[in-house]
Amino acid sequence: GCVGPTSSDAGKASACAGCPNQSACSTGKFSSPEAKAAQEAEADQIRAALSNVSHALLVLSGKGGVGKSTVACQMAHTLAWTPVYVTPNLAVMSVSFLLPDADAAVVWRGPRKNGMIKQFLTETVWDDDGLDYLIIDTPPGTSDEHISTVQYLQAVGGVSGAVVVTTPEEVSMSDVRKELNFCVKTKVKVVGVVENMAQYRSSVSSLGFRRPATAADGANGSANGNSGDGTTVECTEEVLEMLREKCPEVLDMIATADVFPASGGGPRGMAEQFNVPYLGGLPLDPNLLKACEDGKCFVDAFADSPAVGPLNALVDKLVKAMPVEEEMDAEDINKQLMEE
């Protein structure tokens, strides 16, 4: 791996071969007294900015589209409603707030990205009472953004750990294993692996139903009476009415389907392979998507939805792994002194 720009071997080690910064590192300009003084000043800025942050948690995955942002968003929402907060609150900072419109593309090279990460860490004004958890939603992969974020935070001892998100199939896990190796190399503690979209779950009463179209529906019929071209006809109300009349208890059952069948030991086996905790699986729940689209706290807005229990269990494990010391008010302090 990278020996770091301040190392005496910077630009000379075998790992430097092919790196676009090799020539710059080999000059020693990053290890000069002036450069080291600037790095220390930078670390002091970050240390001061994060002095009231109890835990900085990275949300990582080597694979795109596995639901990192969904997990990060709803973990933040759910943590904001746990008892570790005196009052419920949730603050967000995003590059999207700085763009001229919602559809604008961010076309930046590494140095510009690194500068923005540093600005976010040093210039964002959080609540005066500080943060219990700073959750950092990262892009997929192990690129400049990840290295810079980890290095900035590690310079001030500010990385509490990382949650690594995956879906169950091998095409996802093969990339996520690279992310776990990234954590090993950068010495970032993995708080646990989250298996997102583990299974589709929905109450039967919320399902939609369709039946194959027949000639009677105006479709071109086949020998068995079906259309033969895959055409279907909406029949949700008809089916639900039949169930209400003949088997109402079925309506309260949970229908499941393995949308992404697990490969081998699945994410649980992968977690065991890397000797890190398996935090559990989040089912593919339509209400979870709706909560994210509407900017709502899922566990509050859809308290009876199938994914609420797994998400609460996930957050409980995070709080247990990264506890926050609650400040005592004057009454509590006096009570403790009297007991002593």
XYZ file of C-alpha atoms in Angstrom:
340
model
C 0.000 0.000 0.000
C 0.867 3.689 -0.053
C 3.715 4.538 2.344
C 2.410 8.092 2.686
C 3.789 11.339 1.242
C 5.698 12.160 4.444
C 7.584 8.858 4.554
C 11.325 8.756 3.798
C 10.438 6.158 1.129
C 7.797 8.364 -0.503
C 8.086 8.160 -4.275
C 10.758 5.459 -4.008
C 8.947 2.417 -2.623
C 7.710 -0.311 -4.969
C 4.129 0.583 -4.085
C 4.717 4.041 -5.604
C 5.212 2.668 -9.108
C 2.501 3.978 -11.412
C 1.132 6.513 -8.904
C 0.483 9.910 -10.563
C 1.979 11.630 -7.493
C 5.217 9.599 -7.499
C 7.416 12.373 -8.874
C 5.986 14.966 -6.474
C 6.469 12.696 -3.456
C 10.023 11.786 -4.442
C 11.111 15.444 -4.195
C 10.523 15.362 -0.445
C 8.392 18.494 -0.490
C 5.690 16.825 1.619
C 8.208 15.914 4.337
C 9.956 19.281 4.591
C 9.729 21.206 7.897
C 7.383 23.720 6.265
C 5.099 20.958 4.955
C 5.018 19.236 8.345
C 4.143 22.529 10.049
C 1.291 23.052 7.584
C 0.042 19.499 8.185
C 0.080 20.037 11.948
C -1.826 23.306 11.555
C -4.364 21.466 9.377
C -4.720 18.744 12.016
C -5.256 21.399 14.706
C -8.074 22.896 12.616
C -9.810 19.532 12.247
C -9.226 18.664 15.910
C -10.853 21.932 16.993
C -13.784 21.508 14.593
C -14.500 17.952 15.807
C -13.820 18.553 19.494
C -17.532 18.212 20.308
C -18.096 15.107 18.142
C -18.284 11.906 20.184
C -18.089 9.429 17.285
C -17.244 9.733 13.575
C -18.659 6.748 11.685
C -17.861 6.020 8.034
C -20.440 4.229 5.862
C -18.501 2.297 3.225
C -18.966 -0.214 0.423
C -16.848 -1.212 -2.517
C -20.031 -1.599 -4.576
C -22.390 1.082 -5.835
C -26.156 0.722 -5.587
C -26.195 -1.397 -2.425
C -27.964 1.253 -0.339
C -25.141 3.058 1.504
C -26.998 6.361 1.457
C -30.245 4.700 2.546
C -28.475 3.014 5.459
C -26.555 6.188 6.385
C -29.674 8.362 6.188
C -31.904 6.112 8.250
C -29.181 5.280 10.790
C -28.840 9.027 11.352
C -32.618 9.493 11.622
C -32.953 6.564 14.034
C -29.980 7.604 16.163
C -31.519 11.068 16.430
C -34.503 9.498 18.185
C -32.606 7.257 20.612
C -32.325 8.172 24.308
C -28.658 9.189 23.981
C -29.960 12.561 22.804
C -31.385 15.016 25.280
C -33.492 16.538 22.500
C -34.103 15.023 19.058
C -32.004 16.707 16.380
C -30.374 15.897 13.105
C -28.062 18.078 10.956
C -26.830 17.430 7.414
C -24.029 18.854 5.253
C -23.775 17.893 1.580
C -22.045 18.995 -1.617
C -25.522 19.203 -3.162
C -26.267 22.242 -0.972
C -23.490 24.123 -2.763
C -24.549 23.367 -6.347
C -26.538 25.805 -8.502
C -29.325 23.263 -9.076
C -30.261 19.732 -8.063
C -29.236 18.219 -11.421
C -25.779 19.798 -11.637
C -22.862 17.363 -12.004
C -19.791 17.501 -9.765
C -16.841 17.306 -12.189
C -13.870 17.579 -9.853
C -10.412 16.059 -9.792
C -8.729 14.718 -6.646
C -7.264 17.967 -5.214
C -10.615 19.764 -5.466
C -12.385 16.848 -3.753
C -9.780 16.735 -1.008
C -10.161 20.458 -0.448
C -13.925 20.092 -0.074
C -13.548 17.230 2.416
C -11.179 19.374 4.487
C -13.640 22.282 4.362
C -16.501 20.054 5.496
C -14.450 18.834 8.455
C -13.113 22.237 9.501
C -15.734 24.808 8.511
C -19.122 23.174 9.106
C -20.753 24.803 12.136
C -22.580 22.069 14.029
C -24.781 22.586 17.084
C -23.058 24.289 20.046
C -23.759 21.215 22.175
C -21.775 19.062 19.749
C -22.674 15.812 18.013
C -23.074 12.343 19.430
C -22.532 10.774 15.999
C -21.080 12.177 12.785
C -22.080 9.751 10.023
C -20.076 10.151 6.813
C -21.735 8.700 3.705
C -18.950 7.860 1.247
C -19.019 7.044 -2.491
C -18.389 3.452 -3.630
C -14.844 2.192 -3.998
C -11.526 2.966 -2.309
C -10.576 6.196 -4.054
C -9.063 9.560 -3.088
C -12.147 10.567 -1.108
C -11.836 7.580 1.208
C -8.093 7.916 1.709
C -8.320 11.656 2.389
C -11.261 11.315 4.795
C -9.537 8.562 6.762
C -6.204 10.409 6.874
C -7.784 13.678 7.980
C -9.731 11.974 10.760
C -6.915 9.682 11.872
C -4.598 12.674 12.214
C -6.759 13.779 15.133
C -7.787 10.336 16.366
C -11.291 10.929 15.074
C -12.338 7.659 13.371
C -14.559 5.586 15.646
C -15.133 2.970 12.970
C -16.903 2.042 9.766
C -20.120 0.305 8.804
C -19.702 -1.662 5.579
C -22.856 -2.160 3.484
C -23.437 -4.967 0.977
C -26.208 -6.837 -0.771
C -26.227 -10.659 -0.573
C -25.048 -11.634 -4.060
C -21.418 -12.376 -4.990
C -21.129 -9.568 -7.565
C -21.556 -7.140 -4.662
C -19.555 -9.020 -2.036
C -16.524 -9.365 -4.332
C -16.213 -5.552 -4.295
C -17.084 -5.219 -0.626
C -14.276 -7.598 0.337
C -11.887 -5.050 -1.228
C -13.438 -2.395 1.016
C -12.880 -4.582 4.070
C -9.248 -5.006 3.023
C -9.043 -1.219 2.654
C -10.130 -0.920 6.294
C -7.467 -3.439 7.318
C -4.716 -1.521 5.498
C -5.807 1.880 6.802
C -6.389 0.519 10.327
C -10.044 1.585 10.415
C -12.079 -0.485 12.852
C -15.042 -2.182 11.180
C -18.003 -1.830 13.524
C -19.876 -4.337 11.403
C -21.285 -5.515 8.087
C -24.858 -4.638 7.103
C -26.685 -6.910 4.653
C -29.024 -4.535 2.837
C -31.938 -5.688 0.657
C -31.552 -9.079 2.340
C -35.079 -10.103 1.451
C -38.220 -8.468 0.119
C -40.846 -8.218 2.836
C -44.355 -6.813 2.719
C -47.660 -7.485 4.400
C -50.004 -9.444 2.117
C -52.551 -6.637 2.386
C -50.020 -4.242 0.789
C -49.222 -6.476 -2.177
C -50.473 -5.958 -5.707
C -51.744 -8.870 -7.800
C -51.922 -9.501 -11.541
C -53.124 -12.510 -13.522
C -52.191 -13.659 -17.041
C -54.413 -12.029 -19.670
C -56.759 -14.261 -21.645
C -58.711 -13.935 -24.870
C -61.661 -12.769 -22.796
C -59.595 -9.727 -21.816
C -59.121 -8.831 -25.470
C -55.641 -10.385 -25.722
C -54.451 -12.750 -28.437
C -55.149 -16.143 -26.876
C -52.923 -19.218 -26.915
C -53.811 -22.908 -26.701
C -54.200 -22.795 -22.917
C -56.315 -19.664 -22.972
C -53.535 -17.286 -21.870
C -52.301 -14.493 -24.079
C -48.895 -16.105 -24.559
C -47.133 -12.735 -24.777
C -46.723 -12.114 -21.044
C -49.587 -9.613 -20.843
C -51.157 -9.398 -17.376
C -54.305 -7.870 -15.948
C -54.597 -5.967 -12.662
C -56.682 -7.943 -10.146
C -55.510 -6.680 -6.732
C -58.926 -5.709 -5.379
C -60.447 -8.952 -6.626
C -57.816 -11.058 -4.802
C -57.892 -9.001 -1.607
C -61.671 -9.203 -1.483
C -61.463 -12.983 -1.910
C -58.968 -13.193 0.963
C -61.058 -10.921 3.197
C -64.046 -13.172 2.597
C -62.458 -16.619 2.784
C -59.120 -16.320 4.624
C -58.761 -12.927 6.354
C -55.909 -14.050 8.612
C -53.639 -14.248 5.541
C -53.866 -10.462 5.074
C -51.806 -9.881 8.236
C -49.041 -12.282 7.202
C -45.695 -11.092 5.800
C -44.876 -12.135 2.231
C -41.157 -12.618 1.516
C -38.970 -13.195 -1.534
C -35.206 -13.558 -2.010
C -34.646 -10.850 -4.622
C -30.847 -11.211 -4.396
C -30.091 -14.834 -3.428
C -27.043 -15.057 -1.162
C -23.839 -16.588 -2.532
C -21.906 -19.096 -0.415
C -22.045 -18.047 3.220
C -23.455 -14.678 2.201
C -22.591 -11.445 4.026
C -22.623 -13.246 7.375
C -19.945 -15.655 6.113
C -17.943 -12.736 4.702
C -18.045 -11.000 8.092
C -16.796 -14.175 9.764
C -14.016 -14.451 7.169
C -12.746 -10.973 8.104
C -13.438 -11.497 11.808
C -15.789 -8.499 12.041
C -19.318 -8.307 13.489
C -22.369 -9.043 11.355
C -24.872 -6.333 12.300
C -27.855 -7.976 10.587
C -29.948 -7.742 7.454
C -32.279 -4.963 6.338
C -35.139 -6.248 4.175
C -36.197 -4.589 0.951
C -39.154 -2.648 2.330
C -41.069 -0.217 0.053
C -41.809 2.007 3.043
C -38.081 2.426 3.716
C -37.668 3.872 0.226
C -40.698 6.112 0.740
C -39.288 7.441 4.028
C -36.000 8.320 2.304
C -37.792 9.983 -0.626
C -39.927 12.042 1.781
C -37.028 12.863 4.138
C -38.707 11.185 7.111
C -37.500 9.002 9.944
C -38.549 5.526 8.821
C -38.982 3.956 12.267
C -41.225 6.842 13.297
C -43.271 7.262 10.106
C -43.845 3.531 9.478
C -43.701 1.976 12.928
C -45.398 -1.271 11.825
C -43.375 -1.799 8.651
C -41.356 -5.067 8.329
C -37.930 -3.361 8.267
C -38.436 -1.317 11.449
C -37.384 -4.102 13.807
C -34.157 -4.931 11.899
C -33.210 -1.236 11.612
C -33.789 -0.624 15.322
C -31.722 -3.717 16.135
C -28.914 -2.417 13.897
C -28.880 0.984 15.594
C -28.995 -0.611 19.056
C -25.815 -2.544 18.178
C -24.137 0.663 16.976
C -25.007 2.491 20.179
C -23.682 -0.428 22.222
C -20.445 -0.508 20.195
C -20.024 3.280 20.350
C -21.672 4.504 23.563
C -22.059 8.188 24.282
C -21.510 9.534 27.776
C -24.524 11.587 28.750
C -23.890 14.848 30.541
C -25.441 15.062 33.994
C -27.467 18.064 35.022
C -27.077 19.759 38.421
C -29.759 17.587 40.040
C -28.055 14.365 38.920
C -24.652 15.596 40.129
C -26.029 16.492 43.549
C -27.747 13.122 43.803
C -24.506 11.290 42.950
C -22.563 13.339 45.537
C -25.115 12.532 48.236
C -24.900 8.815 47.435
C -21.111 8.930 47.777
